[in-house]
Amino acid sequence: MHLIWVSAGALTIVPDTFAGGIQTLDVVEVSADSEGLIGLAGTASEGTVTARQLENRPLLRPAEVLEVVPGLIVSQHSGDGKANQYYLRGFNLDHGTDFATTLMGMPVNMPTHGHGQGYSDLQFLIPELVDRMQYRKGPYAANVGDFASAGSASIDYFRTLDTSFAEWSVGGHGYRRGLLAGSPQAGGGNLLYALEWTQNNGPWVLPEDLGKLNGLLRYSQGTRDNGWSVTGMAYKASWDSTDQVPQRAIDQGLISRFGNLDPTDGGKTHRYSLSGEWSEKANDRWTRANAYVIDYGLNLWSNFTFCTLGCNPGPGDQFEQADRRQVYGLNAARTWYRDWNGRATDFTLGLQSRYDDIGNVGLYTTTARQRWGTINQNRVKEASFALYGESQVQWAEKFRSLIGLRGDVYRFDVTSDTPQNSGRVNDSIASPKLSLIFGPWSKTEYYVNYGYGFHSNDARGVTARINPDFRDPGYGQPVEAATPLVRAKGAELGLRSAIVPALQTSLALWRLDLDSELLFVGDAGTTEPSFPSRRTGIEWANYWTPTPQITVDADLAMSRARYTSIDSSVSGDYIPGTIEKTASLGVSYADGGKWSGGLRLRYFGPRPLIEDNSVRSKSSTLANLRLGYRIDRHTRLAVDVLNLFDARVSDIDYYYASQLRNEAAPVDDLHTHPSEPRTFRVTLRFNY
């Protein structure tokens, strides 16, 4: 008899058992990426992506590595130093709410953030260093909590590189990028280093003047499962931004598609971190832990409504969002592998803790980046602690179950410049999970998933008692405090099949209920709680390798999002900005010879922009191409053509009221940010 344990995406095969326990013999591990998860996965909608699948993928922005997650769209409505906009499973995720992202065990999402709850800025990501990415959708895994209702992605960098390299990229619109990376042996381990410099102006009338400096040092010994690492990272960026603009300003000839209405918008940010990871894996147990400290800051100047406060000669509507914080965290987990009456079982017990010491999270009125008023200014201490357990049992050859329970405790402590909005609030929430996995039969496995999740709300809203915004007619009036932790409930039916030779396909039918939406507020640039909602959808993902040299991936996702309860303040039950249809098709070629390449086609469907669905965004289809040529064993040349067919489409659309200089009152209008036109980039890499 052989026991097979499936835990955290790794298949463990343990040799024959005998009375009294498991023999102490070597463990055989089988790793799998997105094309081989039958017998490993707990849902039809999870996967592991390897560096090989990213190698020939043309990218406009670093965060577009997340588009390997079927159905996920990455866009931008501002400068490229700002966090991207994300869409998945019927969500406009804004800058990350309801999609949790981690890098080397460190959280990327920021709660109680100056620009929006769950702000997830991946501009510091270096795609060439990504070793693998594990993604999940839905609230079915016990080891992910806040912001993971729609899904999550865990990204890890290499510990060692095959070869050290230096590369230089140039492209249209002033794009320049240099990257130096290597991993020499040192002191019995490996020292991974990387230094990245980027400059870009973009196609905008106002040059973006993006300047980015990014560095990493990672020392490691052993492997990911049996070893440890310590990583230091430093990232700093500044930029001028062209935000979304009213369509009427373009139609009237006041500005071009790439023009702006406030040339002083922009931002600056930094992220410094120190983290450590440790793991020890044996036949009957696996123990791992990680800790981190992050220093983070952002100053962001935006003007989404332009002149509602007057521009002739009034101050205009620009505002600044500021965020300064230190983040501390410690996570640990242990898995025990056992034989329970002849049934292979594993049990995981884990704890997660995080403390955000936010020295200042504030919102200020500004003109040309000069402050002239304070809307709110707060010091926040937000702490969370989670304990979770998860058990998997192989009940029969064709049936296993995965059951989990997670408990989270939060403490919000706000000191506001408006004393009535100061206070302390504690809250807790329990999240049970259940997955039933049947098969495989005829190389096809079936999944039934049900689980609870949550997202936290901004601490400032949790303790709010009065409206602090002097621009608002309701200034000084009582407001209802936000619910600290908002329940999510998900269900999914799915299958994964390899019945067709060389083709892996998965299909998922899902539903997700939220007790409260988080919606973007244009005039403040923040999110606020809204009505409860329900989303349903279907996803179909495929990975085909017709030859060893060619891989094809294709996916289709359709969803429906509606409020389940509304009041007279809205005219319908559509959720503005929610995604309904996405599709992608990718082809890559690599034979180990001189030529390589990749072509990607992405469809971003139309979306409702107002609750009664009377205003909708248009769809967009973009294609990106990469061609690579190996000059010799040390030198490689790559050419990227982004927006290959020069599609004249939008990256993002909103619908809200704004006021131009020549207007006497605000006007409801479509506000758009165009996709970048066809752009060429050339990269020369030298391995040494």
XYZ file of C-alpha atoms in Angstrom:
688
model
C 0.000 0.000 0.000
C 1.203 3.525 -0.826
C -0.191 6.623 0.822
C -0.602 9.800 -1.179
C -0.879 13.131 0.584
C -1.818 16.349 -1.124
C -0.969 19.530 0.737
C -0.199 23.088 -0.323
C 0.159 22.161 -3.979
C 2.692 19.326 -3.460
C 2.068 15.621 -3.893
C 3.806 13.467 -1.290
C 4.065 9.725 -1.906
C 5.033 7.735 1.181
C 6.211 4.106 0.926
C 4.455 1.089 2.398
C 3.218 1.355 5.966
C 3.476 -1.238 8.653
C 1.940 -1.780 12.055
C 3.038 0.913 14.425
C 3.570 3.725 11.940
C 5.091 4.833 8.706
C 8.489 3.569 7.618
C 11.265 6.138 7.762
C 12.083 6.183 4.071
C 12.727 8.979 1.606
C 9.771 11.050 0.479
C 9.141 11.441 -3.241
C 7.767 14.841 -4.201
C 6.088 15.691 -7.466
C 5.699 19.374 -8.269
C 3.054 20.560 -10.689
C 2.247 23.714 -12.588
C -1.043 24.744 -14.138
C -1.014 21.892 -16.664
C -0.849 19.029 -14.169
C -3.028 19.452 -11.066
C -5.283 16.405 -11.214
C -4.902 14.650 -7.880
C -3.362 17.758 -6.317
C -5.862 20.602 -6.434
C -8.724 21.275 -4.053
C -10.736 23.327 -6.591
C -11.081 23.596 -10.350
C -10.039 27.253 -10.248
C -6.596 27.098 -8.637
C -3.200 26.679 -10.234
C 0.544 27.086 -10.053
C 2.364 29.041 -12.742
C 6.080 28.533 -13.298
C 8.782 30.830 -14.646
C 8.746 28.857 -17.883
C 5.200 30.023 -18.552
C 6.198 33.674 -18.033
C 9.422 33.615 -20.043
C 7.959 34.578 -23.427
C 5.077 36.665 -22.148
C 5.159 40.318 -23.337
C 4.353 42.728 -20.484
C 3.492 46.428 -20.545
C 3.543 46.665 -16.724
C 5.016 44.435 -13.976
C 1.638 43.570 -12.425
C 0.483 42.018 -15.705
C 2.090 38.782 -14.526
C -1.212 38.387 -12.648
C -2.994 37.981 -15.980
C -1.774 34.378 -15.992
C -4.689 33.893 -13.582
C -7.559 32.918 -15.918
C -10.178 35.665 -16.079
C -8.071 38.334 -14.333
C -7.568 41.690 -16.082
C -4.958 44.319 -15.157
C -5.467 47.927 -16.287
C -4.492 51.457 -15.258
C -6.342 54.763 -14.875
C -3.408 56.913 -13.787
C 0.392 57.071 -13.818
C 2.455 53.892 -13.913
C 3.874 54.499 -10.456
C 0.432 53.934 -8.962
C -1.113 50.545 -8.190
C -2.930 48.991 -11.116
C -6.644 48.364 -11.442
C -7.703 44.704 -11.196
C -10.808 42.862 -12.428
C -11.857 39.286 -11.612
C -15.012 37.211 -11.057
C -17.512 39.996 -11.564
C -15.476 42.491 -9.535
C -13.935 45.797 -10.286
C -11.368 45.117 -7.573
C -10.205 48.750 -7.658
C -6.559 48.560 -6.584
C -6.802 45.166 -4.904
C -9.791 44.906 -2.563
C -11.028 41.283 -2.443
C -7.902 39.902 -4.161
C -5.050 39.131 -1.760
C -1.472 39.173 -3.054
C 1.737 38.178 -1.299
C 5.390 38.189 -2.372
C 7.809 35.849 -0.578
C 5.315 35.611 2.279
C 4.885 39.389 2.655
C 1.432 40.922 2.102
C 1.089 43.477 -0.683
C -2.451 44.658 0.159
C -2.643 47.616 2.537
C -5.666 48.017 4.851
C -6.848 51.520 5.817
C -4.840 52.909 2.924
C -4.788 56.516 1.799
C -6.142 55.689 -1.670
C -8.416 52.732 -1.033
C -8.974 49.688 1.114
C -6.703 46.790 0.195
C -4.439 48.901 -2.057
C -2.101 46.428 -3.805
C 0.863 48.109 -5.511
C 2.948 45.594 -7.489
C 5.038 48.149 -9.364
C 8.062 46.951 -7.359
C 7.736 43.426 -8.798
C 10.632 42.258 -11.012
C 9.033 39.749 -13.458
C 12.353 38.146 -14.430
C 12.829 36.985 -10.831
C 9.442 35.251 -10.466
C 10.026 31.547 -9.878
C 6.407 30.545 -9.440
C 2.984 31.893 -8.572
C 0.199 29.969 -6.869
C -3.310 31.320 -7.315
C -6.688 30.468 -5.887
C -10.171 31.811 -6.461
C -12.988 31.967 -3.974
C -12.889 31.729 -0.146
C -12.075 28.009 0.073
C -8.544 27.915 1.525
C -8.082 28.313 5.272
C -4.615 29.873 5.029
C -5.809 33.026 3.240
C -8.021 35.557 4.969
C -8.526 39.280 4.461
C -9.078 40.545 0.888
C -9.232 37.007 -0.569
C -12.962 36.668 -1.281
C -12.509 36.796 -5.065
C -9.110 35.112 -4.980
C -5.467 35.287 -4.029
C -2.006 34.965 -5.545
C 1.189 33.967 -3.771
C 4.347 34.935 -5.673
C 7.843 33.669 -4.928
C 11.193 34.749 -6.356
C 14.026 32.448 -7.347
C 16.599 31.512 -4.768
C 19.195 30.868 -7.452
C 19.415 31.850 -11.112
C 20.766 29.589 -13.848
C 23.145 32.384 -14.815
C 23.863 35.971 -13.872
C 22.707 38.515 -16.423
C 22.533 42.163 -17.335
C 19.875 43.516 -19.642
C 19.010 46.857 -21.145
C 15.669 47.831 -22.676
C 14.711 50.826 -24.809
C 11.350 51.688 -26.300
C 9.007 54.323 -27.551
C 7.917 57.325 -25.478
C 11.205 57.554 -23.614
C 11.119 54.064 -22.120
C 14.421 52.944 -20.612
C 15.076 50.036 -18.261
C 18.184 48.399 -16.906
C 18.326 45.202 -14.855
C 21.311 43.482 -13.270
C 20.798 40.158 -11.482
C 22.794 37.180 -10.282
C 23.061 34.550 -7.537
C 26.653 33.659 -6.641
C 27.420 31.106 -3.951
C 28.379 32.581 -0.607
C 29.006 31.045 2.795
C 27.425 27.706 1.975
C 24.356 29.331 0.420
C 23.356 31.616 -2.443
C 23.122 35.385 -2.600
C 20.483 36.547 -5.067
C 20.911 40.187 -6.045
C 19.015 42.428 -8.429
C 19.088 46.115 -9.268
C 16.455 47.653 -11.561
C 16.193 51.173 -12.936
C 13.257 52.340 -15.064
C 12.368 55.595 -16.775
C 9.296 56.224 -18.929
C 7.306 59.164 -20.277
C 4.460 57.253 -21.904
C 2.337 58.518 -24.814
C 0.785 61.303 -22.752
C 0.794 65.000 -23.670
C 2.147 65.524 -20.162
C 5.303 63.376 -19.978
C 4.915 60.890 -17.171
C 8.520 61.345 -16.035
C 8.375 57.996 -14.252
C 11.553 57.281 -12.347
C 11.848 53.965 -10.538
C 14.722 52.431 -8.602
C 14.358 48.920 -7.259
C 16.795 46.632 -5.471
C 16.860 43.205 -3.831
C 19.262 41.030 -1.821
C 18.206 37.501 -0.855
C 20.469 35.083 0.954
C 19.287 31.486 1.159
C 20.431 28.033 2.112
C 18.732 24.789 1.191
C 15.493 24.542 -0.751
C 12.051 26.094 -0.444
C 10.811 23.072 1.545
C 13.981 22.461 3.542
C 15.919 25.636 4.050
C 15.766 29.301 4.930
C 16.181 32.710 3.370
C 16.527 36.357 4.400
C 15.506 39.070 1.943
C 15.970 42.826 1.885
C 14.129 44.940 -0.689
C 14.094 48.651 -1.484
C 11.854 50.452 -3.976
C 11.294 54.118 -4.715
C 9.366 55.835 -7.508
C 7.950 59.209 -8.563
C 5.777 60.201 -11.520
C 3.449 62.738 -13.107
C 0.104 61.260 -14.073
C -2.593 61.695 -16.656
C -5.735 60.501 -14.886
C -9.073 59.651 -16.454
C -10.674 62.625 -18.239
C -14.281 63.463 -19.267
C -15.213 62.262 -22.730
C -16.854 65.622 -23.439
C -13.495 67.391 -23.012
C -12.117 65.204 -25.809
C -15.242 65.600 -27.978
C -15.111 69.400 -27.617
C -11.471 69.475 -28.657
C -10.303 70.867 -25.324
C -7.758 68.048 -24.999
C -6.614 65.047 -27.017
C -7.197 61.402 -26.014
C -3.833 61.510 -24.271
C -4.305 64.945 -22.763
C -4.960 66.061 -19.203
C -6.883 68.707 -17.279
C -4.519 69.077 -14.322
C -0.803 68.840 -15.162
C 0.177 68.762 -11.483
C -1.326 65.325 -10.724
C 1.158 62.610 -9.824
C 2.756 60.836 -6.930
C 5.738 59.420 -5.119
C 6.069 56.215 -3.153
C 8.530 53.950 -1.418
C 8.569 50.437 -0.006
C 11.450 49.039 2.049
C 11.272 45.586 3.603
C 13.198 42.922 5.474
C 11.796 39.411 5.627
C 12.799 35.881 6.513
C 11.440 32.423 5.691
C 12.200 28.996 7.169
C 10.905 25.538 6.288
C 11.641 21.971 7.374
C 9.911 19.027 5.732
C 10.135 15.357 6.711
C 8.198 12.154 6.028
C 5.570 12.829 8.652
C 5.539 16.601 9.122
C 6.211 19.956 7.534
C 6.948 23.088 9.570
C 7.341 26.588 8.119
C 7.423 30.161 9.325
C 8.060 33.643 8.004
C 8.394 37.130 9.464
C 8.608 40.566 7.907
C 8.841 44.288 8.533
C 7.847 46.838 5.883
C 8.290 50.602 5.741
C 5.858 52.144 3.267
C 4.878 55.593 2.101
C 2.747 57.240 -0.584
C 1.829 60.784 -1.560
C -0.711 60.864 -4.361
C -2.147 63.989 -6.004
C -5.344 63.480 -8.024
C -8.056 65.620 -9.578
C -11.018 63.587 -10.771
C -13.742 66.266 -10.723
C -11.645 69.326 -11.729
C -13.651 72.476 -10.911
C -16.593 71.762 -8.608
C -14.827 73.972 -6.039
C -14.225 76.569 -8.719
C -11.254 77.119 -11.025
C -11.768 80.772 -12.061
C -10.118 81.787 -9.767
C -11.064 79.035 -7.301
C -8.625 76.428 -6.006
C -9.900 73.515 -8.115
C -10.589 69.970 -6.942
C -7.137 68.458 -6.623
C -6.533 66.516 -3.431
C -3.620 64.711 -1.845
C -3.767 61.300 -0.219
C -0.910 60.537 2.153
C 0.062 57.257 3.768
C 2.998 56.530 6.071
C 3.244 53.221 7.894
C 5.322 50.373 9.209
C 3.965 46.842 8.869
C 5.057 43.926 11.080
C 4.035 40.307 10.626
C 4.705 36.766 11.782
C 3.203 33.589 10.316
C 3.776 29.943 11.216
C 2.208 26.620 10.269
C 2.765 22.926 10.801
C 1.356 19.996 8.856
C 1.236 16.449 10.194
C 0.974 13.504 7.774
C -0.650 10.396 9.211
C -2.215 7.050 8.379
C -5.705 6.979 9.905
C -7.106 3.455 9.686
C -5.512 2.994 6.294
C -6.546 6.416 5.064
C -3.918 9.000 4.170
C -4.572 12.178 6.116
C -2.904 15.457 6.802
C -3.706 18.157 9.322
C -2.394 21.719 9.250
C -2.461 24.178 12.131
C -1.351 27.731 11.460
C -1.292 31.202 12.888
C -0.953 34.572 11.173
C -0.444 37.972 12.740
C -0.077 41.471 11.331
C 0.287 44.926 12.838
C 0.024 48.142 10.801
C 1.402 51.171 12.633
C 0.077 53.953 10.413
C 1.724 57.199 11.457
C -0.441 59.223 9.124
C -3.225 58.402 6.701
C -4.694 61.681 5.507
C -6.732 63.437 2.860
C -5.928 67.056 1.994
C -7.221 69.630 -0.459
C -4.424 70.911 -2.692
C -3.743 73.178 -5.639
C -0.706 72.304 -7.776
C 0.367 69.895 -4.993
C 0.260 72.629 -2.338
C -1.983 71.846 0.643
C -4.610 74.428 1.582
C -7.001 72.356 3.681
C -7.233 69.183 5.745
C -10.264 66.950 5.224
C -9.037 64.317 7.641
C -5.764 63.318 9.230
C -5.440 60.170 11.290
C -3.052 57.952 13.162
C -4.152 54.326 13.047
C -2.964 51.210 14.787
C -4.552 48.157 13.212
C -3.763 44.671 14.477
C -5.016 41.276 13.352
C -4.464 37.715 14.503
C -5.690 34.530 12.846
C -5.669 30.871 13.818
C -6.626 28.248 11.266
C -6.831 24.503 10.934
C -7.243 22.401 7.813
C -7.510 18.645 7.386
C -7.469 16.468 4.303
C -8.553 12.831 4.259
C -8.281 10.325 1.401
C -11.476 8.430 2.270
C -11.325 6.137 -0.736
C -9.319 5.747 -3.914
C -11.679 8.121 -5.735
C -12.773 10.439 -2.939
C -11.029 12.890 -0.634
C -12.198 15.809 1.445
C -10.638 19.028 2.662
C -12.203 20.785 5.626
C -10.945 23.943 7.284
C -11.809 26.539 9.874
C -10.297 29.992 10.214
C -10.807 32.519 13.000
C -9.716 36.163 12.699
C -9.569 38.836 15.411
C -9.087 42.534 14.582
C -8.422 45.634 16.642
C -8.873 49.109 15.139
C -7.438 52.079 17.031
C -7.955 55.478 15.371
C -6.761 58.869 16.574
C -8.394 61.450 14.310
C -8.033 65.205 13.973
C -11.833 65.126 14.295
C -12.146 63.913 17.930
C -15.617 62.442 17.391
C -14.108 60.046 14.823
C -11.461 58.684 17.174
C -12.008 55.401 18.930
C -11.211 51.733 19.358
C -13.201 48.854 17.903
C -12.634 45.098 18.199
C -14.209 42.511 15.942
C -13.839 38.841 15.101
C -15.112 36.455 12.470
C -15.058 32.688 11.842
C -14.743 31.224 8.342
C -15.462 27.505 7.803
C -14.437 25.804 4.511
C -15.336 22.507 2.849
C -14.100 20.864 -0.359
C -15.103 17.457 -1.700
C -12.994 15.978 -4.502
C -14.130 12.984 -6.577
C -12.129 10.933 -9.048
C -10.274 10.872 -11.216
C -12.328 8.875 -13.679
C -11.114 8.872 -17.287
C -8.450 11.402 -16.267
C -11.163 13.757 -14.968
C -11.568 15.023 -11.407
C -14.652 16.726 -9.932
C -14.878 19.332 -7.162
C -17.559 20.631 -4.807
C -16.503 23.686 -2.756
C -18.235 25.787 -0.138
C -16.724 28.350 2.173
C -16.888 31.625 4.050
C -14.438 34.516 3.770
C -14.337 38.234 4.528
C -12.768 41.600 3.878
C -11.964 44.242 6.454
C -13.159 47.822 6.133
C -11.115 50.992 6.486
C -10.510 51.703 10.186
C -11.471 55.358 9.658
C -14.943 54.243 8.575
C -15.216 51.754 11.419
C -14.829 54.484 14.054
C -16.498 57.329 12.095
C -19.319 59.224 13.810
C -19.578 62.478 11.802
C -18.759 63.528 8.235
C -15.334 65.309 8.265
C -15.392 66.443 4.598
C -15.971 70.208 4.516
C -16.545 69.975 0.730
C -19.621 67.830 1.287
C -23.131 69.247 1.958
C -23.395 66.767 4.831
C -20.297 68.123 6.566
C -20.520 67.719 10.331
C -23.631 65.529 10.147
C -23.814 62.104 11.842
C -22.763 59.112 9.743
C -23.206 55.391 10.257
C -20.009 53.544 11.109
C -18.888 50.815 8.705
C -19.029 47.152 9.657
C -15.453 46.198 10.637
C -15.375 42.735 9.006
C -17.690 41.967 6.091
C -18.805 38.401 5.464
C -18.387 36.666 2.096
C -19.917 33.296 1.227
C -18.896 31.253 -1.817
C -19.836 28.012 -3.566
C -18.314 26.313 -6.589
C -18.754 23.225 -8.768
C -15.924 22.297 -11.066
C -13.995 19.720 -13.017
C -10.459 19.310 -14.293
C -9.698 16.939 -17.152
C -6.782 15.564 -19.143
C -8.838 13.149 -21.221
C -7.684 14.807 -24.458
C -3.978 14.091 -25.023
C -1.698 17.085 -24.351
C -4.671 19.199 -23.182
C -5.503 20.186 -19.616
C -8.894 21.836 -19.215
C -10.869 23.055 -16.210
C -14.430 24.304 -15.844
C -15.936 26.062 -12.816
C -19.439 27.273 -11.962
C -19.337 29.610 -8.977
C -21.336 31.958 -6.753
C -20.192 34.573 -4.251
C -22.327 36.606 -1.832
C -21.024 39.704 -0.020
C -22.740 41.355 2.918
C -21.457 44.735 1.682
C -19.759 46.007 -1.466
C -16.830 48.410 -1.510
C -17.288 51.071 -4.190
C -14.905 53.668 -5.618
C -15.826 57.316 -4.859
C -14.547 59.568 -7.641
C -14.398 62.924 -5.859
C -12.444 61.520 -2.928
C -10.489 58.777 -4.649
C -11.435 56.306 -1.916
C -13.753 53.348 -1.431
C -16.851 53.236 0.763
C -19.200 50.445 1.900
C -22.360 49.880 -0.104
C -25.190 47.341 -0.499
C -25.006 43.531 -0.240
C -24.423 41.697 -3.501
C -24.392 38.366 -5.324
C -22.122 37.271 -8.148
C -22.414 34.139 -10.273
C -20.307 32.977 -13.159
C -18.597 30.344 -15.262
C -14.917 29.959 -16.104
C -13.260 27.729 -18.672
C -9.471 27.468 -18.788
C -7.287 25.392 -21.134
C -3.594 24.584 -21.407
C -2.453 22.708 -24.542
C 1.013 21.491 -25.533
C 0.637 20.177 -29.108
C 4.441 19.822 -29.335
C 7.230 20.169 -26.758
C 8.109 23.510 -28.353
C 4.624 25.058 -28.489
C 2.220 25.852 -25.665
C -1.245 27.335 -26.036
C -3.405 28.670 -23.232
C -6.942 29.934 -23.614
C -9.597 30.934 -21.119
C -13.101 32.369 -21.068
C -14.911 33.854 -18.065
C -18.460 35.183 -17.797
C -20.096 36.583 -14.675
C -23.179 38.361 -13.411
C -23.047 40.839 -10.505
C -26.087 42.390 -8.829
C -27.005 44.092 -5.595
C -29.347 41.893 -3.581
C -30.784 44.795 -1.579
C -30.945 48.488 -2.517
C -32.716 51.656 -1.411
C -34.162 54.718 -3.121
C -30.709 56.323 -3.527
C -29.939 54.119 -6.552
C -31.903 53.465 -9.730
C -31.070 49.819 -10.300
C -29.308 46.717 -9.004
C -26.280 46.666 -11.344
C -22.916 47.152 -9.629
C -20.954 49.870 -11.460
C -17.699 48.822 -13.088
C -18.132 45.076 -12.596
C -16.642 42.813 -15.216
C -18.963 40.534 -17.220
C -16.870 38.834 -19.922
C -13.178 38.239 -20.424
C -11.234 35.999 -22.758
C -7.586 35.444 -23.519
C -5.510 33.405 -25.939
C -1.775 32.905 -25.753
C 0.738 31.029 -27.890
C 4.408 30.631 -27.033
C 7.280 28.941 -28.828
C 10.649 27.883 -27.438
C 12.756 24.999 -28.737
C 16.026 25.790 -27.009
C 17.431 27.089 -30.269
C 17.904 30.583 -31.598
C 14.268 31.658 -31.937
C 11.529 32.031 -29.364
C 8.361 34.072 -29.074
C 4.951 34.668 -27.604
C 1.674 36.169 -28.785
C -1.154 37.154 -26.443
C -4.689 38.286 -27.224
C -6.889 39.703 -24.442
C -10.594 40.586 -24.581
C -11.984 42.898 -21.885
C -15.768 42.967 -22.130
C -18.196 45.881 -21.668
C -19.256 46.836 -18.149
C -22.187 48.666 -16.520
C -21.103 52.099 -15.296
C -24.308 53.077 -13.510
C -26.802 51.133 -11.415
C -29.608 51.106 -14.001
C -27.225 49.851 -16.752
C -28.112 52.808 -18.992
C -24.444 53.699 -19.443
C -21.922 51.025 -20.348
C -18.271 50.962 -21.229
C -17.138 49.599 -24.567
C -15.200 46.371 -24.880
C -11.541 46.260 -25.797
C -9.270 43.731 -27.458
C -5.501 44.037 -27.180
C -2.691 41.940 -28.646
C 0.937 41.848 -27.502
C 3.829 40.146 -29.291
C 7.325 39.098 -28.252
C 10.041 37.780 -30.581
C 13.334 36.528 -29.192
C 16.615 35.653 -30.910
C 19.670 34.103 -29.290
C 22.728 35.711 -30.850
C 25.184 33.413 -29.075
C 25.311 31.452 -25.840
C 25.762 34.667 -23.845
C 23.589 37.164 -25.714
C 19.886 37.318 -26.470
C 17.762 39.949 -28.200
C 14.005 40.369 -27.669
C 11.514 42.682 -29.369
C 8.128 43.423 -27.782
C 5.274 44.979 -29.745
C 2.622 46.110 -27.266
C -0.878 46.821 -28.583
C 0.185 45.113 -31.789
C -2.766 46.308 -33.873
C -2.766 49.833 -32.396
C -6.310 49.411 -31.045
C -7.948 52.714 -30.111
C -9.635 51.548 -26.901
C -9.932 52.466 -23.240
C -7.974 50.973 -20.385
C -10.740 51.952 -17.998
C -14.027 53.894 -17.905
C -16.029 55.506 -15.098
C -19.282 57.454 -15.025
C -19.703 60.309 -12.540
C -20.136 64.085 -12.286
C -17.334 66.568 -12.935
C -17.104 70.233 -13.881
C -14.880 71.853 -16.511
C -13.668 75.450 -16.449
C -16.286 76.553 -18.989
C -19.211 74.907 -17.173
C -21.499 76.474 -14.581
C -22.373 73.205 -12.823
C -21.188 69.602 -12.606
C -22.114 67.310 -15.505
C -22.571 63.545 -15.426
C -20.261 62.048 -18.020
C -18.103 59.126 -19.057
C -14.537 59.503 -17.764
C -11.948 57.505 -19.651
C -8.282 56.584 -19.654
C -7.010 55.277 -23.017
C -4.910 52.206 -23.561
C -1.432 53.020 -24.725
C -0.935 52.988 -28.511
C 1.315 50.550 -30.341
C 4.699 50.611 -28.655
C 7.984 48.893 -29.517
C 10.514 47.821 -26.900
C 13.867 46.153 -27.541
C 15.760 44.249 -24.846
C 19.351 43.025 -25.020
C 20.392 40.490 -22.387
C 23.939 39.369 -21.691
C 24.526 36.317 -19.517
C 27.776 36.121 -17.602
